[in-house]
Structures are given as C-alpha cells and as structure tokens.
GROMACS .gro file of C-alpha atoms in nm:
model
  474
    1UNK     CA    1  -0.167   2.849   3.556
    2UNK     CA    2  -0.528   2.747   3.583
    3UNK     CA    3  -0.687   2.576   3.278
    4UNK     CA    4  -0.889   2.895   3.213
    5UNK     CA    5  -0.575   3.111   3.219
    6UNK     CA    6  -0.393   2.868   2.991
    7UNK     CA    7  -0.684   2.876   2.747
    8UNK     CA    8  -0.685   3.256   2.738
    9UNK     CA    9  -0.309   3.262   2.678
   10UNK     CA   10  -0.341   3.019   2.387
   11UNK     CA   11  -0.629   3.215   2.231
   12UNK     CA   12  -0.400   3.518   2.227
   13UNK     CA   13  -0.166   3.339   1.985
   14UNK     CA   14  -0.201   3.383   1.607
   15UNK     CA   15  -0.439   3.133   1.446
   16UNK     CA   16  -0.149   2.943   1.282
   17UNK     CA   17   0.015   2.896   1.624
   18UNK     CA   18  -0.314   2.784   1.777
   19UNK     CA   19  -0.353   2.524   1.501
   20UNK     CA   20   0.000   2.400   1.563
   21UNK     CA   21  -0.071   2.359   1.933
   22UNK     CA   22  -0.386   2.165   1.854
   23UNK     CA   23  -0.200   1.939   1.613
   24UNK     CA   24   0.074   1.851   1.857
   25UNK     CA   25  -0.137   1.836   2.169
   26UNK     CA   26   0.078   2.103   2.333
   27UNK     CA   27  -0.057   2.395   2.530
   28UNK     CA   28  -0.318   2.173   2.689
   29UNK     CA   29  -0.285   1.941   2.982
   30UNK     CA   30  -0.491   1.684   2.792
   31UNK     CA   31  -0.237   1.468   2.611
   32UNK     CA   32  -0.062   1.314   2.913
   33UNK     CA   33  -0.399   1.230   3.065
   34UNK     CA   34  -0.518   1.086   2.733
   35UNK     CA   35  -0.202   0.877   2.700
   36UNK     CA   36  -0.250   0.734   3.049
   37UNK     CA   37  -0.615   0.663   2.975
   38UNK     CA   38  -0.521   0.476   2.657
   39UNK     CA   39  -0.269   0.265   2.849
   40UNK     CA   40  -0.540   0.182   3.100
   41UNK     CA   41  -0.783   0.097   2.822
   42UNK     CA   42  -0.529  -0.141   2.665
   43UNK     CA   43  -0.495  -0.309   3.005
   44UNK     CA   44  -0.873  -0.334   3.035
   45UNK     CA   45  -0.936  -0.500   2.700
   46UNK     CA   46  -0.652  -0.741   2.770
   47UNK     CA   47  -0.825  -0.855   3.090
   48UNK     CA   48  -1.197  -0.851   3.015
   49UNK     CA   49  -1.420  -1.102   3.188
   50UNK     CA   50  -1.619  -1.351   2.982
   51UNK     CA   51  -1.942  -1.175   3.076
   52UNK     CA   52  -1.804  -0.841   2.956
   53UNK     CA   53  -1.694  -1.000   2.628
   54UNK     CA   54  -2.038  -1.156   2.581
   55UNK     CA   55  -2.197  -0.816   2.643
   56UNK     CA   56  -1.997  -0.662   2.355
   57UNK     CA   57  -1.725  -0.481   2.548
   58UNK     CA   58  -1.471  -0.524   2.265
   59UNK     CA   59  -1.707  -0.363   2.018
   60UNK     CA   60  -1.776  -0.070   2.249
   61UNK     CA   61  -1.404  -0.010   2.306
   62UNK     CA   62  -1.326  -0.042   1.933
   63UNK     CA   63  -1.594   0.209   1.835
   64UNK     CA   64  -1.480   0.455   2.101
   65UNK     CA   65  -1.117   0.436   1.978
   66UNK     CA   66  -1.232   0.486   1.620
   67UNK     CA   67  -1.425   0.795   1.726
   68UNK     CA   68  -1.108   0.941   1.878
   69UNK     CA   69  -0.909   0.868   1.560
   70UNK     CA   70  -1.179   1.029   1.347
   71UNK     CA   71  -1.192   1.343   1.560
   72UNK     CA   72  -0.813   1.370   1.571
   73UNK     CA   73  -0.800   1.350   1.192
   74UNK     CA   74  -1.066   1.619   1.154
   75UNK     CA   75  -0.860   1.894   1.318
   76UNK     CA   76  -0.697   1.945   0.975
   77UNK     CA   77  -1.028   2.003   0.800
   78UNK     CA   78  -1.004   2.379   0.796
   79UNK     CA   79  -0.640   2.381   0.682
   80UNK     CA   80  -0.575   2.107   0.425
   81UNK     CA   81  -0.928   2.010   0.327
   82UNK     CA   82  -0.848   1.649   0.392
   83UNK     CA   83  -1.209   1.540   0.442
   84UNK     CA   84  -1.317   1.698   0.115
   85UNK     CA   85  -1.074   1.463  -0.062
   86UNK     CA   86  -1.239   1.151   0.078
   87UNK     CA   87  -1.515   1.054  -0.161
   88UNK     CA   88  -1.524   0.686  -0.077
   89UNK     CA   89  -1.585   0.696   0.296
   90UNK     CA   90  -1.941   0.627   0.405
   91UNK     CA   91  -2.062   0.948   0.564
   92UNK     CA   92  -2.294   0.741   0.783
   93UNK     CA   93  -1.994   0.546   0.907
   94UNK     CA   94  -1.795   0.861   0.980
   95UNK     CA   95  -2.082   1.059   1.128
   96UNK     CA   96  -2.026   1.135   1.496
   97UNK     CA   97  -2.387   1.075   1.589
   98UNK     CA   98  -2.373   0.732   1.428
   99UNK     CA   99  -2.066   0.653   1.633
  100UNK     CA  100  -2.233   0.782   1.947
  101UNK     CA  101  -2.550   0.582   1.902
  102UNK     CA  102  -2.356   0.268   1.813
  103UNK     CA  103  -2.132   0.302   2.114
  104UNK     CA  104  -2.391   0.399   2.374
  105UNK     CA  105  -2.742   0.299   2.263
  106UNK     CA  106  -2.909   0.417   2.584
  107UNK     CA  107  -2.686   0.687   2.733
  108UNK     CA  108  -2.561   1.003   2.569
  109UNK     CA  109  -2.176   0.986   2.573
  110UNK     CA  110  -1.980   1.281   2.707
  111UNK     CA  111  -1.890   1.541   2.446
  112UNK     CA  112  -1.525   1.579   2.350
  113UNK     CA  113  -1.373   1.891   2.501
  114UNK     CA  114  -1.284   2.154   2.236
  115UNK     CA  115  -0.916   2.135   2.149
  116UNK     CA  116  -0.864   1.801   2.320
  117UNK     CA  117  -0.801   1.611   1.996
  118UNK     CA  118  -0.459   1.621   1.833
  119UNK     CA  119  -0.263   1.439   1.566
  120UNK     CA  120  -0.036   1.304   1.838
  121UNK     CA  121  -0.328   1.163   2.036
  122UNK     CA  122  -0.474   1.020   1.713
  123UNK     CA  123  -0.148   0.835   1.645
  124UNK     CA  124  -0.143   0.691   1.999
  125UNK     CA  125  -0.506   0.581   1.956
  126UNK     CA  126  -0.422   0.406   1.627
  127UNK     CA  127  -0.153   0.209   1.809
  128UNK     CA  128  -0.404   0.112   2.079
  129UNK     CA  129  -0.660   0.012   1.817
  130UNK     CA  130  -0.401  -0.201   1.638
  131UNK     CA  131  -0.331  -0.383   1.965
  132UNK     CA  132  -0.703  -0.439   2.012
  133UNK     CA  133  -0.743  -0.588   1.665
  134UNK     CA  134  -0.433  -0.803   1.706
  135UNK     CA  135  -0.561  -0.937   2.037
  136UNK     CA  136  -0.629  -1.309   2.015
  137UNK     CA  137  -0.918  -1.270   2.257
  138UNK     CA  138  -1.125  -1.028   2.047
  139UNK     CA  139  -1.427  -1.219   1.916
  140UNK     CA  140  -1.442  -1.249   1.539
  141UNK     CA  141  -1.804  -1.137   1.519
  142UNK     CA  142  -1.719  -0.815   1.708
  143UNK     CA  143  -1.434  -0.747   1.466
  144UNK     CA  144  -1.664  -0.820   1.172
  145UNK     CA  145  -1.917  -0.574   1.312
  146UNK     CA  146  -1.671  -0.280   1.333
  147UNK     CA  147  -1.473  -0.367   1.020
  148UNK     CA  148  -1.648  -0.129   0.779
  149UNK     CA  149  -1.618   0.159   1.024
  150UNK     CA  150  -1.249   0.082   1.085
  151UNK     CA  151  -1.170   0.087   0.713
  152UNK     CA  152  -1.348   0.422   0.676
  153UNK     CA  153  -1.183   0.591   0.975
  154UNK     CA  154  -0.831   0.457   0.921
  155UNK     CA  155  -0.849   0.517   0.545
  156UNK     CA  156  -0.944   0.876   0.617
  157UNK     CA  157  -0.647   0.922   0.852
  158UNK     CA  158  -0.409   0.761   0.602
  159UNK     CA  159  -0.495   1.033   0.351
  160UNK     CA  160  -0.315   1.286   0.568
  161UNK     CA  161  -0.002   1.160   0.395
  162UNK     CA  162   0.144   1.444   0.193
  163UNK     CA  163  -0.148   1.679   0.264
  164UNK     CA  164  -0.020   1.864   0.569
  165UNK     CA  165   0.281   2.083   0.630
  166UNK     CA  166   0.621   1.925   0.630
  167UNK     CA  167   0.614   1.550   0.667
  168UNK     CA  168   0.959   1.547   0.814
  169UNK     CA  169   1.102   1.557   1.162
  170UNK     CA  170   0.849   1.669   1.420
  171UNK     CA  171   0.548   1.674   1.187
  172UNK     CA  172   0.261   1.538   1.401
  173UNK     CA  173   0.038   1.450   1.105
  174UNK     CA  174   0.310   1.213   0.982
  175UNK     CA  175   0.288   1.011   1.303
  176UNK     CA  176  -0.091   0.985   1.266
  177UNK     CA  177  -0.107   0.860   0.908
  178UNK     CA  178   0.177   0.613   0.966
  179UNK     CA  179   0.011   0.470   1.278
  180UNK     CA  180  -0.321   0.455   1.092
  181UNK     CA  181  -0.153   0.270   0.805
  182UNK     CA  182  -0.008   0.005   1.037
  183UNK     CA  183  -0.344  -0.038   1.211
  184UNK     CA  184  -0.510  -0.067   0.868
  185UNK     CA  185  -0.279  -0.358   0.784
  186UNK     CA  186  -0.382  -0.534   1.106
  187UNK     CA  187  -0.749  -0.473   1.027
  188UNK     CA  188  -0.718  -0.620   0.677
  189UNK     CA  189  -0.520  -0.926   0.785
  190UNK     CA  190  -0.747  -1.017   1.076
  191UNK     CA  191  -1.073  -0.849   0.981
  192UNK     CA  192  -1.137  -0.984   0.632
  193UNK     CA  193  -1.135  -1.350   0.746
  194UNK     CA  194  -1.371  -1.246   1.029
  195UNK     CA  195  -1.607  -1.076   0.783
  196UNK     CA  196  -1.613  -1.389   0.569
  197UNK     CA  197  -1.677  -1.616   0.869
  198UNK     CA  198  -1.940  -1.391   1.034
  199UNK     CA  199  -2.106  -1.214   0.738
  200UNK     CA  200  -2.426  -1.131   0.923
  201UNK     CA  201  -2.230  -0.925   1.179
  202UNK     CA  202  -2.102  -0.696   0.903
  203UNK     CA  203  -2.436  -0.646   0.731
  204UNK     CA  204  -2.474  -0.956   0.517
  205UNK     CA  205  -2.451  -0.929   0.139
  206UNK     CA  206  -2.511  -0.552   0.133
  207UNK     CA  207  -2.243  -0.502   0.396
  208UNK     CA  208  -1.996  -0.714   0.199
  209UNK     CA  209  -2.054  -0.505  -0.114
  210UNK     CA  210  -1.999  -0.181   0.077
  211UNK     CA  211  -1.686  -0.316   0.246
  212UNK     CA  212  -1.513  -0.425  -0.074
  213UNK     CA  213  -1.601  -0.104  -0.258
  214UNK     CA  214  -1.462   0.095   0.035
  215UNK     CA  215  -1.148  -0.118   0.043
  216UNK     CA  216  -1.092  -0.075  -0.330
  217UNK     CA  217  -1.116   0.303  -0.308
  218UNK     CA  218  -0.904   0.319   0.007
  219UNK     CA  219  -0.622   0.131  -0.165
  220UNK     CA  220  -0.662   0.346  -0.478
  221UNK     CA  221  -0.655   0.668  -0.277
  222UNK     CA  222  -0.362   0.583  -0.053
  223UNK     CA  223  -0.141   0.392  -0.296
  224UNK     CA  224  -0.190   0.607  -0.606
  225UNK     CA  225  -0.325   0.953  -0.526
  226UNK     CA  226  -0.049   1.048  -0.284
  227UNK     CA  227   0.216   0.994  -0.553
  228UNK     CA  228   0.123   1.338  -0.689
  229UNK     CA  229   0.242   1.485  -0.360
  230UNK     CA  230   0.544   1.257  -0.319
  231UNK     CA  231   0.812   1.523  -0.354
  232UNK     CA  232   0.617   1.833  -0.246
  233UNK     CA  233   0.635   1.779   0.129
  234UNK     CA  234   0.968   1.608   0.190
  235UNK     CA  235   1.170   1.907   0.308
  236UNK     CA  236   1.325   1.829   0.643
  237UNK     CA  237   1.261   1.457   0.609
  238UNK     CA  238   1.544   1.243   0.740
  239UNK     CA  239   1.669   0.930   0.565
  240UNK     CA  240   1.521   0.718   0.843
  241UNK     CA  241   1.178   0.878   0.801
  242UNK     CA  242   1.194   0.843   0.425
  243UNK     CA  243   1.285   0.475   0.457
  244UNK     CA  244   0.994   0.427   0.698
  245UNK     CA  245   0.752   0.584   0.450
  246UNK     CA  246   0.881   0.372   0.163
  247UNK     CA  247   0.854   0.057   0.377
  248UNK     CA  248   0.490   0.139   0.457
  249UNK     CA  249   0.423   0.175   0.083
  250UNK     CA  250   0.576  -0.167   0.020
  251UNK     CA  251   0.387  -0.321   0.311
  252UNK     CA  252   0.058  -0.181   0.182
  253UNK     CA  253   0.124  -0.328  -0.163
  254UNK     CA  254   0.207  -0.662  -0.003
  255UNK     CA  255  -0.115  -0.660   0.202
  256UNK     CA  256  -0.318  -0.595  -0.114
  257UNK     CA  257  -0.132  -0.866  -0.306
  258UNK     CA  258  -0.193  -1.117  -0.028
  259UNK     CA  259  -0.563  -1.034  -0.030
  260UNK     CA  260  -0.580  -1.101  -0.404
  261UNK     CA  261  -0.387  -1.428  -0.364
  262UNK     CA  262  -0.621  -1.550  -0.090
  263UNK     CA  263  -0.954  -1.728  -0.116
  264UNK     CA  264  -1.129  -1.415   0.008
  265UNK     CA  265  -1.175  -1.294  -0.351
  266UNK     CA  266  -1.362  -1.606  -0.466
  267UNK     CA  267  -1.706  -1.448  -0.433
  268UNK     CA  268  -1.611  -1.094  -0.537
  269UNK     CA  269  -1.762  -0.916  -0.835
  270UNK     CA  270  -1.525  -0.895  -1.130
  271UNK     CA  271  -1.545  -0.513  -1.121
  272UNK     CA  272  -1.400  -0.502  -0.768
  273UNK     CA  273  -1.124  -0.749  -0.855
  274UNK     CA  274  -1.035  -0.540  -1.158
  275UNK     CA  275  -1.013  -0.223  -0.946
  276UNK     CA  276  -0.784  -0.393  -0.695
  277UNK     CA  277  -0.556  -0.530  -0.968
  278UNK     CA  278  -0.553  -0.189  -1.138
  279UNK     CA  279  -0.398  -0.039  -0.824
  280UNK     CA  280  -0.078  -0.224  -0.919
  281UNK     CA  281  -0.117  -0.145  -1.289
  282UNK     CA  282  -0.157   0.226  -1.210
  283UNK     CA  283   0.142   0.217  -0.978
  284UNK     CA  284   0.366   0.081  -1.254
  285UNK     CA  285   0.313   0.403  -1.450
  286UNK     CA  286   0.369   0.634  -1.154
  287UNK     CA  287   0.679   0.845  -1.135
  288UNK     CA  288   0.992   0.769  -0.936
  289UNK     CA  289   1.047   0.988  -0.630
  290UNK     CA  290   1.353   1.211  -0.615
  291UNK     CA  291   1.508   0.978  -0.357
  292UNK     CA  292   1.449   0.673  -0.577
  293UNK     CA  293   1.600   0.848  -0.880
  294UNK     CA  294   1.901   0.952  -0.673
  295UNK     CA  295   1.965   0.597  -0.550
  296UNK     CA  296   1.926   0.452  -0.899
  297UNK     CA  297   2.157   0.714  -1.050
  298UNK     CA  298   2.425   0.658  -0.788
  299UNK     CA  299   2.428   0.280  -0.820
  300UNK     CA  300   2.410   0.298  -1.200
  301UNK     CA  301   2.703   0.539  -1.210
  302UNK     CA  302   2.906   0.313  -0.981
  303UNK     CA  303   2.842   0.006  -1.196
  304UNK     CA  304   2.939   0.199  -1.510
  305UNK     CA  305   3.259   0.324  -1.347
  306UNK     CA  306   3.365  -0.025  -1.248
  307UNK     CA  307   3.288  -0.162  -1.592
  308UNK     CA  308   3.515   0.096  -1.753
  309UNK     CA  309   3.800   0.026  -1.514
  310UNK     CA  310   3.901  -0.315  -1.641
  311UNK     CA  311   4.193  -0.343  -1.405
  312UNK     CA  312   3.966  -0.277  -1.110
  313UNK     CA  313   3.732  -0.547  -1.237
  314UNK     CA  314   4.014  -0.795  -1.264
  315UNK     CA  315   4.172  -0.721  -0.927
  316UNK     CA  316   3.866  -0.640  -0.719
  317UNK     CA  317   3.582  -0.835  -0.872
  318UNK     CA  318   3.393  -0.832  -0.543
  319UNK     CA  319   3.336  -0.459  -0.595
  320UNK     CA  320   3.148  -0.519  -0.919
  321UNK     CA  321   2.933  -0.789  -0.758
  322UNK     CA  322   2.845  -0.562  -0.467
  323UNK     CA  323   2.759  -0.271  -0.694
  324UNK     CA  324   2.544  -0.491  -0.915
  325UNK     CA  325   2.355  -0.620  -0.611
  326UNK     CA  326   2.307  -0.267  -0.481
  327UNK     CA  327   2.177  -0.157  -0.820
  328UNK     CA  328   1.929  -0.443  -0.826
  329UNK     CA  329   1.814  -0.367  -0.472
  330UNK     CA  330   1.776   0.005  -0.543
  331UNK     CA  331   1.572  -0.077  -0.851
  332UNK     CA  332   1.342  -0.329  -0.684
  333UNK     CA  333   1.274  -0.106  -0.384
  334UNK     CA  334   1.141   0.172  -0.607
  335UNK     CA  335   0.763   0.207  -0.589
  336UNK     CA  336   0.681   0.157  -0.962
  337UNK     CA  337   0.903  -0.152  -0.969
  338UNK     CA  338   0.734  -0.292  -0.658
  339UNK     CA  339   0.398  -0.254  -0.832
  340UNK     CA  340   0.528  -0.441  -1.138
  341UNK     CA  341   0.673  -0.721  -0.925
  342UNK     CA  342   0.345  -0.764  -0.736
  343UNK     CA  343   0.154  -0.765  -1.064
  344UNK     CA  344   0.388  -1.040  -1.185
  345UNK     CA  345   0.314  -1.242  -0.871
  346UNK     CA  346  -0.059  -1.214  -0.936
  347UNK     CA  347  -0.007  -1.353  -1.286
  348UNK     CA  348   0.220  -1.648  -1.207
  349UNK     CA  349   0.157  -1.751  -0.844
  350UNK     CA  350   0.033  -2.109  -0.817
  351UNK     CA  351  -0.243  -2.017  -0.573
  352UNK     CA  352  -0.387  -1.725  -0.773
  353UNK     CA  353  -0.749  -1.768  -0.878
  354UNK     CA  354  -0.854  -1.746  -1.241
  355UNK     CA  355  -1.079  -1.454  -1.143
  356UNK     CA  356  -0.770  -1.253  -1.049
  357UNK     CA  357  -0.553  -1.389  -1.331
  358UNK     CA  358  -0.806  -1.274  -1.593
  359UNK     CA  359  -0.723  -0.916  -1.497
  360UNK     CA  360  -0.362  -0.953  -1.381
  361UNK     CA  361  -0.228  -1.132  -1.690
  362UNK     CA  362  -0.338  -0.877  -1.955
  363UNK     CA  363  -0.236  -0.592  -1.724
  364UNK     CA  364   0.111  -0.746  -1.678
  365UNK     CA  365   0.161  -0.803  -2.050
  366UNK     CA  366   0.056  -0.449  -2.134
  367UNK     CA  367   0.278  -0.291  -1.869
  368UNK     CA  368   0.580  -0.503  -1.962
  369UNK     CA  369   0.556  -0.411  -2.329
  370UNK     CA  370   0.499  -0.041  -2.254
  371UNK     CA  371   0.797  -0.040  -2.014
  372UNK     CA  372   1.023  -0.190  -2.280
  373UNK     CA  373   0.902   0.054  -2.545
  374UNK     CA  374   0.939   0.349  -2.311
  375UNK     CA  375   1.306   0.270  -2.266
  376UNK     CA  376   1.358   0.235  -2.641
  377UNK     CA  377   1.186   0.569  -2.705
  378UNK     CA  378   1.380   0.756  -2.439
  379UNK     CA  379   1.717   0.632  -2.561
  380UNK     CA  380   1.635   0.817  -2.883
  381UNK     CA  381   1.438   1.120  -2.767
  382UNK     CA  382   1.551   1.200  -2.412
  383UNK     CA  383   1.863   1.384  -2.306
  384UNK     CA  384   1.777   1.343  -1.937
  385UNK     CA  385   2.006   1.086  -1.779
  386UNK     CA  386   1.759   1.037  -1.491
  387UNK     CA  387   1.485   0.941  -1.736
  388UNK     CA  388   1.715   0.685  -1.895
  389UNK     CA  389   1.813   0.536  -1.559
  390UNK     CA  390   1.454   0.496  -1.440
  391UNK     CA  391   1.336   0.366  -1.778
  392UNK     CA  392   1.617   0.112  -1.783
  393UNK     CA  393   1.526  -0.006  -1.432
  394UNK     CA  394   1.160  -0.044  -1.525
  395UNK     CA  395   1.241  -0.222  -1.852
  396UNK     CA  396   1.485  -0.456  -1.679
  397UNK     CA  397   1.221  -0.580  -1.434
  398UNK     CA  398   0.965  -0.600  -1.716
  399UNK     CA  399   1.194  -0.829  -1.918
  400UNK     CA  400   1.260  -1.043  -1.610
  401UNK     CA  401   0.886  -1.072  -1.539
  402UNK     CA  402   0.817  -1.171  -1.900
  403UNK     CA  403   1.083  -1.442  -1.889
  404UNK     CA  404   0.924  -1.585  -1.574
  405UNK     CA  405   0.568  -1.588  -1.705
  406UNK     CA  406   0.670  -1.720  -2.049
  407UNK     CA  407   0.831  -2.024  -1.890
  408UNK     CA  408   0.502  -2.115  -1.729
  409UNK     CA  409   0.457  -2.317  -1.409
  410UNK     CA  410   0.758  -2.508  -1.284
  411UNK     CA  411   0.565  -2.833  -1.271
  412UNK     CA  412   0.400  -2.876  -1.609
  413UNK     CA  413   0.255  -3.207  -1.494
  414UNK     CA  414   0.033  -3.011  -1.256
  415UNK     CA  415  -0.150  -2.860  -1.554
  416UNK     CA  416  -0.475  -3.046  -1.613
  417UNK     CA  417  -0.476  -3.226  -1.947
  418UNK     CA  418  -0.727  -3.141  -2.216
  419UNK     CA  419  -1.021  -3.379  -2.227
  420UNK     CA  420  -1.218  -3.377  -2.547
  421UNK     CA  421  -1.340  -3.024  -2.610
  422UNK     CA  422  -1.286  -2.928  -2.248
  423UNK     CA  423  -0.977  -2.781  -2.094
  424UNK     CA  424  -0.980  -2.646  -1.743
  425UNK     CA  425  -0.896  -2.276  -1.728
  426UNK     CA  426  -0.577  -2.195  -1.535
  427UNK     CA  427  -0.369  -1.879  -1.495
  428UNK     CA  428  -0.122  -2.014  -1.753
  429UNK     CA  429  -0.396  -2.100  -2.003
  430UNK     CA  430  -0.520  -1.743  -1.961
  431UNK     CA  431  -0.169  -1.623  -2.038
  432UNK     CA  432  -0.148  -1.848  -2.345
  433UNK     CA  433  -0.473  -1.698  -2.478
  434UNK     CA  434  -0.356  -1.342  -2.411
  435UNK     CA  435  -0.012  -1.395  -2.565
  436UNK     CA  436  -0.141  -1.381  -2.924
  437UNK     CA  437   0.082  -1.401  -3.234
  438UNK     CA  438   0.039  -1.026  -3.281
  439UNK     CA  439   0.146  -0.957  -2.924
  440UNK     CA  440   0.448  -1.185  -2.958
  441UNK     CA  441   0.563  -1.000  -3.270
  442UNK     CA  442   0.537  -0.666  -3.087
  443UNK     CA  443   0.711  -0.812  -2.783
  444UNK     CA  444   0.996  -0.955  -2.988
  445UNK     CA  445   1.050  -0.614  -3.148
  446UNK     CA  446   1.054  -0.437  -2.810
  447UNK     CA  447   1.292  -0.691  -2.656
  448UNK     CA  448   1.520  -0.679  -2.959
  449UNK     CA  449   1.571  -0.307  -2.909
  450UNK     CA  450   1.671  -0.364  -2.546
  451UNK     CA  451   1.924  -0.640  -2.621
  452UNK     CA  452   2.174  -0.380  -2.740
  453UNK     CA  453   2.125  -0.162  -2.432
  454UNK     CA  454   2.428   0.001  -2.273
  455UNK     CA  455   2.284  -0.116  -1.939
  456UNK     CA  456   2.433  -0.466  -1.906
  457UNK     CA  457   2.166  -0.601  -1.670
  458UNK     CA  458   1.885  -0.490  -1.904
  459UNK     CA  459   2.063  -0.647  -2.202
  460UNK     CA  460   2.098  -0.977  -2.011
  461UNK     CA  461   1.734  -0.980  -1.900
  462UNK     CA  462   1.616  -0.899  -2.253
  463UNK     CA  463   1.824  -1.192  -2.384
  464UNK     CA  464   1.663  -1.425  -2.129
  465UNK     CA  465   1.316  -1.303  -2.218
  466UNK     CA  466   1.382  -1.359  -2.589
  467UNK     CA  467   1.505  -1.713  -2.515
  468UNK     CA  468   1.190  -1.778  -2.312
  469UNK     CA  469   0.976  -1.639  -2.594
  470UNK     CA  470   1.147  -1.870  -2.846
  471UNK     CA  471   1.088  -2.167  -2.616
  472UNK     CA  472   0.725  -2.066  -2.568
  473UNK     CA  473   0.663  -2.048  -2.944
  474UNK     CA  474   0.833  -2.382  -3.005
   0.00000   0.00000   0.00000
C-alpha cells in the first residue's frame, strides 16, 4: 500500500477507530521511524561537541522533545477534554508558536504531519527527555532555561491519568502519563537545583514565582484531583499495572517531601509552602481505592482469624508475626496513609525548616485528631466493615505519628537553650506552641476511645501515644 492508499483506508474507518489508531500509532508508518529517530537523537545528545553545547544544542533538543510530548498529549483534546482541565499551565509555555520560535529563532521548523503524533510516541519521547535531563553533560543553565516549559508540558501529560478509556492492559494513554511522571521526577530532582544556581536563565525573580506556582498546582492536580477517578477506569488493569501506578503515586509524594525538606524552600513565599504542604494534608482525607480496601480487609481478617485460634497462635506463632507485618505493610502502602506519614516527616525531620514546620505541624495535629475521631465515630455509626478497616488503619498511623512527635527530637541537647527573653524557633518549639492544653484534652479523649479498640495494633499505638502525651505534659 502506498501512504495515500493507507490514509484513504484509515479515513474509511469509524471516527472511534480512527482515534484509536492515532492513539496507538498504528495504521501509519510513522511510529517505527519516530522511534529510530529518537534513538538517534539520544545518541546525538550523548556525544555533542563542546562547540555544539556552547551554542545551546541541549536546549534546542530539549525544547523539540517537549513539543513532541505536548502534541502527543493533545490528540485526546477532542475526546476527554484533558486540556480544558489544566488551569495552571502557562498558555504561553504550551503554545506551539512559542515553542517554535524558542527552538528555531531564525528558521521556520517543519510542521508536524497530521496524525503523526500518538500516545505511544509521546511515551517514548518522555523516556528520551528523561535521559536528556539525567545526562551529566547537560549544562545547568540550559536545564534552568527549559525548566518552566518542562513542568508545564509534563504536568499536562500526567493529567491523562484516569481521564482516558481503560487504563489497563494495552491502554496507550497509560504509558504516556506514566513516562511523563517519571520524567517529571527527573526534572524536579535535577532542575530545581539548576534553577536556584542559574536564576537568570529561568527568568529571574518573576520566573521563580511562576515556576513555584506551576509546581504547586501540578502537584495538587496530579496527586489529589485524580483520586476522584481512581476506581472509574481500572477495568482490565492487571495487578502489575496497579502496583506500578501505586508506586508512581508514592514516588511523587516522596519527591514533593524531599523538595520541602531541602534548602530550596528557604526563599519561598509562605503561601506556596502552605499549598505544597496542603497536598499531603488533602491526601490524608482522600478515600482508599478498592484495591487498598481489599488488601486491608484481607490482612485484617487473617490477623483476626489467627487471634481467635489460640492453639494456632501457640503452635505456629510465626504465622501471626507474618500476618501482622503484612497488615502493617498493606496499611502503610495505602495512599492516604502515605500522605500522613510524609506529613509526619515534615513535622519531625531534623533538617526541616521552620518555614515548612509552621504549616506541617498544625496540619499533622489536625489530621491525627480527626483520624482518631473518625474511627471512634464509625465504630458507633457505621455498619460497613470496610469503613471500619480503613478508619482503623488511618487511626493507627495517626496514633503512631503522634507518639513520635510528642517525644520530640532524639537529642534534646541539640535544642538551643533559652537566653533571656529569646528562644530560637525550632520545629519542636512550633509543636509545643501548637499543642495547647485545649488540644491535649481533646487528644487524650480521642486516644482514650481508641485504647479499647478491637484492632490490637490500634490499641497498642493508642497506648503508646497516651504514654508519650503523659511524658510530654510532665
């Protein structure tokens, strides 16, 4: 078949079939050529001459790859309305003409052939872009220069999660948002230090403001908004694919936590810091996915069975230990629990800045108390065993987090002593100020109701938290 004949045959398909062919890159001879071209491009940027680097070759290649990712993402515009959901992305940054002029200031670049872009090609381009960013030879000022654009384009692609059909085996949009997410992690880890070191390359003070606002909304949109779609598009998803998605969620939370624990936030406005911390606070209140509930229910049921079978406990104690460990692991891998654990880290980590602690500490205290009270309320009002299992898991981690923060830093000698009327503010002094007598009374009441829980691990953690509270008050 000639290309013209192939095109006519494809146009004879129903529109839904044509869209599927575009998404997968099938029906066109383009994808194999594109894949080979990407491999060649990776080889090129790994072997650039010094003169080419000085002339900005890395920047040109980065902007061209970002254009391909953007155009690959846009093929869903007419179907899922993905671009209409992106309020935070700079339209100037995503505008094709802006990309064209930035990439080729003197020559008009060739237009993309209609139908050449696909989700599959977009995913391959994200992988290539990630390799470019991870390259030790890419100049920091070039990375700083394309950082804002990279956040906008990759953040846009990441929002394909849960918006397109399926999400399971063979879904091409799934490959694109996952590859974009991994590339986004590379960009954050290597790009933010570059932006701080070469601020003029990213637009100076105005550029820094835009970058952090865009980052805040990208994290908000990807981490929180997709939870509404968590169980709507999982039909056909294998356990391996589900585990991969959950791991990407955890990795994204870890990247955000590491940013907040770094010195990069020193000069940030308090409003931006608060928004970044609130990503974790909002995640604590999000629902558990069906898969998370299923794992928690299974491990909880197994622990309960072994507890009732005293003879089994006596003869095969290793079974009870294994089940308890599995229950703990299932609980801590759940998305809301991960958010609570990261929020705890932001409140107690030795390297956390007071700017972050001022938002993390009150958020942690509020979420811990509400988690404990939610469990107490549902033991009375709810007949849903799944609600009780998830509430118990959330309350258990909340009690554990409270015990840790109430004990304060391990090395009390590292706390600066008070001098006259002055006492240096630290994360623990912020906690002491937030943990008012009124809050401690409410906390004691909430913990007291969990001590008698039928969930043994929750009862133990509530006991430890009460002991830590007594020690704190004495």
